[in-house]
Coordinates of C-alpha atoms and ligand atoms in Angstrom, one line a residue:
X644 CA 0.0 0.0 0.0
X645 CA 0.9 3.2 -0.5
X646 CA -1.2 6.0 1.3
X647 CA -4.9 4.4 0.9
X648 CA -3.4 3.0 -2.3
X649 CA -2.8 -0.6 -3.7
X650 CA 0.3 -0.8 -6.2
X651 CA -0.2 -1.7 -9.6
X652 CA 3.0 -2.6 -11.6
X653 CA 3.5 -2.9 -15.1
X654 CA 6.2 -2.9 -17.9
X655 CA 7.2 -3.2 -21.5
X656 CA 10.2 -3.4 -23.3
X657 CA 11.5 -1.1 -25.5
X658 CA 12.0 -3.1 -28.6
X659 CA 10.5 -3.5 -32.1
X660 CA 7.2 -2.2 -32.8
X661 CA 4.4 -2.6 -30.2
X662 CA 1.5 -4.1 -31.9
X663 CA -1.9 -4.2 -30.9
X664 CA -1.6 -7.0 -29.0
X665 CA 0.4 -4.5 -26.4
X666 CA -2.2 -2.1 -26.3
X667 CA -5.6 -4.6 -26.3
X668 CA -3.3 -6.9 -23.9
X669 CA -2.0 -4.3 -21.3
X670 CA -1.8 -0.6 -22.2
X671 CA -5.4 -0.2 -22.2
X672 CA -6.2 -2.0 -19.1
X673 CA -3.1 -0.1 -17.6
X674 CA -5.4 3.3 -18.3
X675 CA -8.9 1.9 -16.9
X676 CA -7.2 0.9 -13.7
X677 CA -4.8 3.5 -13.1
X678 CA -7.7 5.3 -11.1
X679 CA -8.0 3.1 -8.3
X680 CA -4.3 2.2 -7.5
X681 CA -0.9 3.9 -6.9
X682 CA 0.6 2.9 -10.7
X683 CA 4.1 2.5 -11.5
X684 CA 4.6 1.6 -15.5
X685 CA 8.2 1.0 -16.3
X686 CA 9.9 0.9 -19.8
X687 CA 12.1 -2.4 -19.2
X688 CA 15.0 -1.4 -21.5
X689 CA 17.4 -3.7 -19.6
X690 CA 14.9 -6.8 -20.6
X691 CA 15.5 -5.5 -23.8
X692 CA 19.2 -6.3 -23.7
X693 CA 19.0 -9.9 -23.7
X694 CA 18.9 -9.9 -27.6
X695 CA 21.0 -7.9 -29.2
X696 CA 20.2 -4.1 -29.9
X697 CA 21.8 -1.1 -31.9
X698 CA 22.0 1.8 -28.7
X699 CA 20.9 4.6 -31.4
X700 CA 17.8 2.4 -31.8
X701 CA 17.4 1.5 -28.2
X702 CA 17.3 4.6 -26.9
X703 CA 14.8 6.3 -29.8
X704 CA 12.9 3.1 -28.9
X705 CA 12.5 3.6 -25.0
X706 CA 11.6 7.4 -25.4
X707 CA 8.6 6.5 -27.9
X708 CA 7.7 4.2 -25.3
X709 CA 7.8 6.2 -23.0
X710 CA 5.8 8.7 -24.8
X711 CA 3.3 5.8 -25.8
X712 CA 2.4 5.6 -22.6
X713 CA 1.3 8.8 -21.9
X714 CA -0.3 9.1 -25.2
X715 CA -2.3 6.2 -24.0
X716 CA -4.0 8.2 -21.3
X717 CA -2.1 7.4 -18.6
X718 CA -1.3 11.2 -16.6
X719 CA 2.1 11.3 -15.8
X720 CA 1.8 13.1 -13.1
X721 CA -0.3 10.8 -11.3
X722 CA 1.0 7.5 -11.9
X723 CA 4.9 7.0 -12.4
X724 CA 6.5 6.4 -15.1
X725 CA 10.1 6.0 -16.0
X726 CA 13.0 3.8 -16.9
X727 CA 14.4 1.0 -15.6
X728 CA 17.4 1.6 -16.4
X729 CA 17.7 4.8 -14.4
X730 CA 16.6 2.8 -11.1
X731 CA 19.3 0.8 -9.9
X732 CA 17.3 -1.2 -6.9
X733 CA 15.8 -3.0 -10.6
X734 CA 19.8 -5.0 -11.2
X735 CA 20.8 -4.9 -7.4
X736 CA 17.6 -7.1 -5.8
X737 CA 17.8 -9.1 -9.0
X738 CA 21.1 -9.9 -8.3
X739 CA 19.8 -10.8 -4.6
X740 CA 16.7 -12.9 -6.0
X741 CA 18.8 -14.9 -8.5
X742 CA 20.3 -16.5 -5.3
X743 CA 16.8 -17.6 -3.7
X744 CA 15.9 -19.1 -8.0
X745 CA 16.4 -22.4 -9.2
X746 CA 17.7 -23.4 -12.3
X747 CA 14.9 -26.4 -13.0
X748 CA 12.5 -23.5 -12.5
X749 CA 13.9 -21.4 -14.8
X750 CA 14.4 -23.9 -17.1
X751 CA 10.4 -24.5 -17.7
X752 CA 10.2 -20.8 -19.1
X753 CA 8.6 -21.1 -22.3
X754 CA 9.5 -17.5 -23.1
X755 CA 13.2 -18.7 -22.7
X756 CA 12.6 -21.9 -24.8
X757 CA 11.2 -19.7 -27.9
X758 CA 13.8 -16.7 -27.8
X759 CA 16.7 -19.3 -27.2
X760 CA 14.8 -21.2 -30.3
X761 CA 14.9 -17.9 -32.2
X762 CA 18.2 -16.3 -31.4
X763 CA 20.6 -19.7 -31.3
X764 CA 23.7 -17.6 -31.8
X765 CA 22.9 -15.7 -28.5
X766 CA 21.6 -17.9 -25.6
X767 CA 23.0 -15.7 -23.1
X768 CA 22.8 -15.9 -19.0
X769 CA 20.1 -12.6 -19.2
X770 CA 18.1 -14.7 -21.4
X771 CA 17.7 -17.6 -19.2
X772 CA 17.8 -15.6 -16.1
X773 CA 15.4 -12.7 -17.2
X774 CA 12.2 -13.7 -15.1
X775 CA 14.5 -12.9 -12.1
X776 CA 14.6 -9.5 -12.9
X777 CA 10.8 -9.3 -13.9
X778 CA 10.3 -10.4 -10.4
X779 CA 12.7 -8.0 -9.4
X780 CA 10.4 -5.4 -11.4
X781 CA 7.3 -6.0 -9.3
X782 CA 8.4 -7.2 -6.0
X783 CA 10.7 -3.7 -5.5
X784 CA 7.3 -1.7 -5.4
X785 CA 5.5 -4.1 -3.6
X786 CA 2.8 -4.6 -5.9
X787 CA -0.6 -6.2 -5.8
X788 CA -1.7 -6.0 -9.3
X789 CA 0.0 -6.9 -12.4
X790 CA -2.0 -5.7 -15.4
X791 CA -0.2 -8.1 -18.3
X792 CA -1.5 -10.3 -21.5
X793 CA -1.7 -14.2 -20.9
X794 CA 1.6 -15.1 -22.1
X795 CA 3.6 -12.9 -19.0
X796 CA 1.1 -16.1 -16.7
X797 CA 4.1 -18.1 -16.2
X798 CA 6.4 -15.2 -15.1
X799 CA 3.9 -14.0 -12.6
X800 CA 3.8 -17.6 -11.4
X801 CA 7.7 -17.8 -10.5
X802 CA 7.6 -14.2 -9.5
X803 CA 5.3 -15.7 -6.8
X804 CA 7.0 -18.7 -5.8
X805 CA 10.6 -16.6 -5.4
X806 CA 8.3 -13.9 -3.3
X807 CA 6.8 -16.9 -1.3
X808 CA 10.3 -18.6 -0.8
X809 CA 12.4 -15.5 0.0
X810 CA 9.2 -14.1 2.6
X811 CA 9.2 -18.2 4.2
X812 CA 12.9 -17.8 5.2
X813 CA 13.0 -14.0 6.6
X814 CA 9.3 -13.0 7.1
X815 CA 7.1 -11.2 5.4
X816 CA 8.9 -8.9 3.2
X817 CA 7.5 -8.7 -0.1
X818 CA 3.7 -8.5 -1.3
X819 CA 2.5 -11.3 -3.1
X820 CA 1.1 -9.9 -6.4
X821 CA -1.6 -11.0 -8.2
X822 CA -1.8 -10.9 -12.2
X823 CA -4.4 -9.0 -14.0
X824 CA -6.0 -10.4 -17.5
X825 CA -8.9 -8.1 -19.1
X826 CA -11.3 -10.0 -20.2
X827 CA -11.4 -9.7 -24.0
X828 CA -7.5 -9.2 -25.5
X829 CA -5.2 -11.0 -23.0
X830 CA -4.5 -13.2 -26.1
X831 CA -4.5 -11.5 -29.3
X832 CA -3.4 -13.7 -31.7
X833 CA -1.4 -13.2 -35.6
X834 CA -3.9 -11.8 -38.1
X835 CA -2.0 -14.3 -40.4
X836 CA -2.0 -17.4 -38.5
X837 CA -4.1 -17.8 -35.6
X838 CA -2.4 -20.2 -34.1
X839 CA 0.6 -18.1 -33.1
X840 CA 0.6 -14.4 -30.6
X841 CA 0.7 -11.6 -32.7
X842 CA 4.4 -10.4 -32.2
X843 CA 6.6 -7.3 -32.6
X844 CA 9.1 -10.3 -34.1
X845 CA 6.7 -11.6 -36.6
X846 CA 8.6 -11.8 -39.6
X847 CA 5.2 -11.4 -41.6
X848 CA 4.1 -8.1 -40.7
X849 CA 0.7 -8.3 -42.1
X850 CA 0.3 -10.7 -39.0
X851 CA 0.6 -7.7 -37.0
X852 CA -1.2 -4.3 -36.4
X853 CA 1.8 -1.8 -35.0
X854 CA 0.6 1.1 -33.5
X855 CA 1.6 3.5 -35.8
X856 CA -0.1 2.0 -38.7
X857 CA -1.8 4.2 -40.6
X858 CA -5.2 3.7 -41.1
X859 CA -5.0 2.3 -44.9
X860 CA -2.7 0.0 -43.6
X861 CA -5.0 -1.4 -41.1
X862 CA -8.5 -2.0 -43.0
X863 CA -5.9 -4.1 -46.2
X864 CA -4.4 -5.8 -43.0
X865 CA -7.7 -6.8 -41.6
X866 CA -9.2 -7.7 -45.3
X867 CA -6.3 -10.1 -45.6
X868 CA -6.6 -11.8 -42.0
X869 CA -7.3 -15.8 -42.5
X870 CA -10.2 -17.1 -41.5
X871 CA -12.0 -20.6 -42.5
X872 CA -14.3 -21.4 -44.9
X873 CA -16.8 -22.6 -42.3
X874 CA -18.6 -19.4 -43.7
X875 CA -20.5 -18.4 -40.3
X876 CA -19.7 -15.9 -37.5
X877 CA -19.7 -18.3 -34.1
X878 CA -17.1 -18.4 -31.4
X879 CA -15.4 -21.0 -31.2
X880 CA -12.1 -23.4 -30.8
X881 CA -12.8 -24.7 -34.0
X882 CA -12.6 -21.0 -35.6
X883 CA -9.4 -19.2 -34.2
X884 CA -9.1 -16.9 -37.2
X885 CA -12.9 -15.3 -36.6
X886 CA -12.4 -16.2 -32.8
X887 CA -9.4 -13.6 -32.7
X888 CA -11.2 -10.8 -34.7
X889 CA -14.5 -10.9 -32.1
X890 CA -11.6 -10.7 -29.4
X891 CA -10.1 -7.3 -31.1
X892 CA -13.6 -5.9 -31.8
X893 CA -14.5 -6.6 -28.4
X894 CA -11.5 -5.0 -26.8
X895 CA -11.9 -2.3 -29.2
X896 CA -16.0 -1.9 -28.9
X897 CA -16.2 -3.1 -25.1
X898 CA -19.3 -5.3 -26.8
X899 CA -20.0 -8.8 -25.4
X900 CA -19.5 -12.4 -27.3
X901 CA -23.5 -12.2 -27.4
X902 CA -23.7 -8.6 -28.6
X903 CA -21.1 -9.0 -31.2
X904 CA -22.8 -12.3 -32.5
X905 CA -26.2 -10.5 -32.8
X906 CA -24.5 -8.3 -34.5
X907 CA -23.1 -9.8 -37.1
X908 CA -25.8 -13.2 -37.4
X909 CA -26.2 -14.0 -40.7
X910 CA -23.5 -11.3 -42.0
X911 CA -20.4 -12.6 -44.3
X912 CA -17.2 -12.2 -43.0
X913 CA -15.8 -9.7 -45.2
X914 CA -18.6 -7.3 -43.3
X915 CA -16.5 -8.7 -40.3
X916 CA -13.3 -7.9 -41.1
X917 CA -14.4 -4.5 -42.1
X918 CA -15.9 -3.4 -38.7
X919 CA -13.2 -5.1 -36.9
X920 CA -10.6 -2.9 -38.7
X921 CA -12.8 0.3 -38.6
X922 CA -12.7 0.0 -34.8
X923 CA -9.0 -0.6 -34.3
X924 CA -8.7 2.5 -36.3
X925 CA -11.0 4.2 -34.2
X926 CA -9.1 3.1 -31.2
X927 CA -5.4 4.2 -32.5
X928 CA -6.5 7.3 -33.8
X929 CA -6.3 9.3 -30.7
X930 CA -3.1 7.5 -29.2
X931 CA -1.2 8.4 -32.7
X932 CA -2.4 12.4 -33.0
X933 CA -1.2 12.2 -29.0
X934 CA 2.4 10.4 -29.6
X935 CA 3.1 13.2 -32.6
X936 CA 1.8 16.1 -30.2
X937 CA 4.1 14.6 -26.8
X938 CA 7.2 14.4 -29.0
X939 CA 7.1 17.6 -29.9
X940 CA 7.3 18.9 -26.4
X941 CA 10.7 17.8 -25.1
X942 CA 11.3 19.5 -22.4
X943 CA 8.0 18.6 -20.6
X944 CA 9.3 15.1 -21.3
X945 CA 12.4 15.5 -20.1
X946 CA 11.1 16.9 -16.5
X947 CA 8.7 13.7 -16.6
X948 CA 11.5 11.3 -16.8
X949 CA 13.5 13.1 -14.2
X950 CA 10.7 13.5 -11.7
X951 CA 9.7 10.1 -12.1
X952 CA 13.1 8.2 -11.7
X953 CA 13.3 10.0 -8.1
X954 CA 10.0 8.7 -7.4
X955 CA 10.3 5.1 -8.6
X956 CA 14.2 5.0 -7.0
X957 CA 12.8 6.4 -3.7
X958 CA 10.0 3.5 -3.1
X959 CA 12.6 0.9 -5.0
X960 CA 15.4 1.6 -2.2
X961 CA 13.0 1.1 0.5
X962 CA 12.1 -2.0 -0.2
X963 CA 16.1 -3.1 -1.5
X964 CA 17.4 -1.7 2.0
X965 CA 15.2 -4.2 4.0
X966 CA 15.9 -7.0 1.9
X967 CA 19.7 -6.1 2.2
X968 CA 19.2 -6.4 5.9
X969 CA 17.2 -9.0 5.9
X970 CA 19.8 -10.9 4.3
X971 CA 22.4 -9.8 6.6
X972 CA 24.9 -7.4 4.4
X973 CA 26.5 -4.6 6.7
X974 CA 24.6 -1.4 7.5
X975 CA 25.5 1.5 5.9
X976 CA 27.4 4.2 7.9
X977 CA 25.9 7.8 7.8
Ligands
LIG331 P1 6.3 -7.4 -23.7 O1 7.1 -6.2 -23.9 O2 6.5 -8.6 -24.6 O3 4.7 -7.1 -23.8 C1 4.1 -6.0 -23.1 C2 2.7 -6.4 -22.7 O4 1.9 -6.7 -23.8 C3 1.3 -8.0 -23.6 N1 1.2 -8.7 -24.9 C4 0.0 -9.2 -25.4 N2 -1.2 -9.2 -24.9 C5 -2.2 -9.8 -25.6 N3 -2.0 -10.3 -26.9 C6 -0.8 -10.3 -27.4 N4 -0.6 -10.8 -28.6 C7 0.3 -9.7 -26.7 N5 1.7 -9.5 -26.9 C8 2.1 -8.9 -25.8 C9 2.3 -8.8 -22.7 O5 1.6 -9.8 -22.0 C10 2.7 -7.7 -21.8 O6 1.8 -7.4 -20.7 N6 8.4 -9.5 -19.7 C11 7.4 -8.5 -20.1 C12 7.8 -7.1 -19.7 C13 8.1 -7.0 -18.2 C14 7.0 -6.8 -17.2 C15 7.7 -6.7 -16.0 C16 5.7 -6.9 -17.3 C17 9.2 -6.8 -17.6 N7 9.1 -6.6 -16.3 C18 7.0 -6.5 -14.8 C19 5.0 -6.8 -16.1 C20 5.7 -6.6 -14.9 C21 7.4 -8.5 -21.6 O7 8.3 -9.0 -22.3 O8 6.3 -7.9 -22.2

C-alpha cells in the first residue's frame, strides 16, 4: 500500500514495434485501472538487452515508449513512469533474488525456450535468467496487481513462488502480487495465423497491427486476415481466425460475445473484417495524434522522466534496504 493506495506494476520493453496486441493486452487495461491504484509503469529497457540491440535504436525506442504511454492516457503526473534503467534497486535485488531461484525453475520458461529457439547464436545468462529481474520489477514496489497479457502467466507464477520462498525464510517482506487479465484481449493472436501471438518479431508483418499503422494499412491488414471457410460468425475453438477478430472488436468496442454475434448473425465475414478494422482505427486514432503532439514537447518530457526516476528509486530503495538487511549485508554508515 501506499497512502490508501494498492500498487499496480506494469512494464514493457522497449524493442521492435508494439502491436496491438500490447495495447488490447496491457496498455489499455493499464489506463482503466490507473484510477484506483498507486501505478508504477516502467519501460524495461534492460529486458530488452538480452537480444541484441543497436544503442541509437534503443534509446529512440524507449523514449517512444515512454511517450506511448502517456499518449495512452495514462497522466504522468499521477502514476509514475520512468526507466528501468535509471533505477538501480531494478539489477541490485535481481542480483539478490537470482540467489533464492532455481535453475529447473527457470528452465520451464517457455518464453526462454522460444527466444533461445529464435536467437541460437545468443543464448545468453540474461536470457535464461530474465524472469528474475521481472520479479525483481514488481516485488521492488511491492505490488498487488499486475496488469499483463496471458503469455507474462508463467512469469507472474515464478515471481510468486521466489516472493513466497524468499518471505518463508525471513518473514514477510514482499507483497504477493496478483496478475491481472482483461477480459477480452489477454491473447491476441497473428492476423495471419491464428495459431501463433501476434508479435513485434513476426517476420510477416501483415500478422501484426503496429501502432503506428496508418489507417489504410490497417483496413488491407484486416481484409487479408485468414479465417475458414466454415462461412458463419460463431465463437469458437474450432474458428481461431474469426475467434481472434471478435476478441479485437470486443476489446476495441467493449461489446459482449453475445452482442457481437447479434451483431453480425447471418453477416459474411468480409462485413467482419471491415468493422473489426474500422474500430482498431477508431481506437489508435487518438493514441497516434497524441504520440506526434508529446514528441514535440521535449522539455516537458524530459522533466517527466527526471521527476519520475526519483520517485520510482525512492520506493525501490525502500524496499532493496530491508531485503539487504534481511539478508544480513553490513549497515551502511551515515
Ligand atoms: P512485452 O514487452 O513482450 O509485452 C508487453 C505487454 O503486452 C502484452 N502482450 C500481449 N497481450 C495480448 N496479446 C498479445 N498478442 C500480446 N503480446 C504482448 C504482454 O503480455 C505484456 O503485458 N516480460 C514482459 C515485460 C516486463 C514486465 C515486467 C511486465 C518486464 N518486467 C514486470 C509486467 C511486470 C514482456 O516482455 O512484455
Amino acid at each position: 500500500m501506499i497512502g490508501d493506495k494498492k500498487v499496480l506494476f506494469s512494464g514493457m520493453q522497449a524493442t521492435g514495434n508494439l502491436t496491438l496486441g500490447n495495447y488490447l493486452g496491457a496498455l489499455k487495461n493499464w489506463v482503466k485501472l490507473s484510477d484506483e491504484y498507486e501505478c508504477f509503469y516502467c519501460v524495461v529497457d534492460e529486458h530488452s538487452i538480452t537480444v541484441r540491440q543497436n544503442p541509437a535504436e534503443l534509446r529512440k525506442r524507449a523514449r517512444a515508449l515512454l511517450t506511448l504511454y502517456i499518449a495512452a492516457g495514462l497522466d504522468p503526473e499521477k502514476n509514475c513512469i520512468y526507466y528501468q534503467s535509471h533505477v538501480s534497486a531494478h539489477a541490485e535485488l535481481a542480483w539478490i533474488l537470482n540467489c533464492f531461484t532455481y535453475m529447473g525453475e527457470l528452465n520451464r520458461m517457455t518464453q526462454f525456450k522460444d527466444k533461445s529457439a529464435k536467437h541460437a547464436d545468443n543464448i545468453n545468462a540474461g536470457l535464461f535468467t530474465y524472469p528474475v529481474l521481472m520479479a525483481s520489477d514488481i516485488l521492488l514496489f511491492q505490488a498487488d496487481v499486475v496488469p499483463v497479457g496471458i503469455d507474462q502467466k508463467q512469469h507472474l507464477e515464478i515471481t510468486r513462488d521466489i516472493a513466497q520462498r524468499f518471505n518463508g525464510i525471513y518473514g514477510d517482506v514482499f507483497t504477493i502480487p496478483e496478475p491481472y487479465f482483461g477480459k477480452a484481449g489477454a491473447k491476441i493472436m497473428s492476423l495471419q495465423d491464428p495459431a501463433k501471438k501476434m508479435s513485434k518479431s513476426d517476420e510477416n508483418p501483415n500478422g501484426s497491427i503496429y501502432l503506428m499503422d496508418d489507417p489504410d494499412t490497417i483496413i488491407r491488414k484486416f481484409k487479408r486476415a485468414v479465417t475458414d471457410s466454415e462461412g458463419q460468425i460463431l465463437y469458437r475453438d474450432e474458428q481461431p481466425g474469426i475467434r481472434n477478430l471478435i476478441d479485437i472488436y470486443r476489446a476495441c468496442t467493449g461489446k459482449s460475445v453475445e452482442e457481437v454475434l447479434a451483431e453480425f448473425d447471418g453477416k459474411g465475414y468480409g462485413e467482419l473484417k471491415m468493422a473489426v478494422g474500422e474500430s482498431v482505427v477508431d481506437q489508435l486514432r487518438p493514441l497516434q495524434s497524441e504520440v506526434e503532439r508529446i514528441s514535440k514537447d521535449k522539455a516537458y518530457l524530459d522533466g517527466i522522466i527526471k521527476n519520475n526516476a526519483e520517485k520510482a528509486g525512492y520506493y525501490a530503495n525502500k524496499t532493496l534496504r530491508k531485503v539487504q538487511k534481511k539478508i544480513g549485508f553490513p549497515e551502511r554508515i551515515r
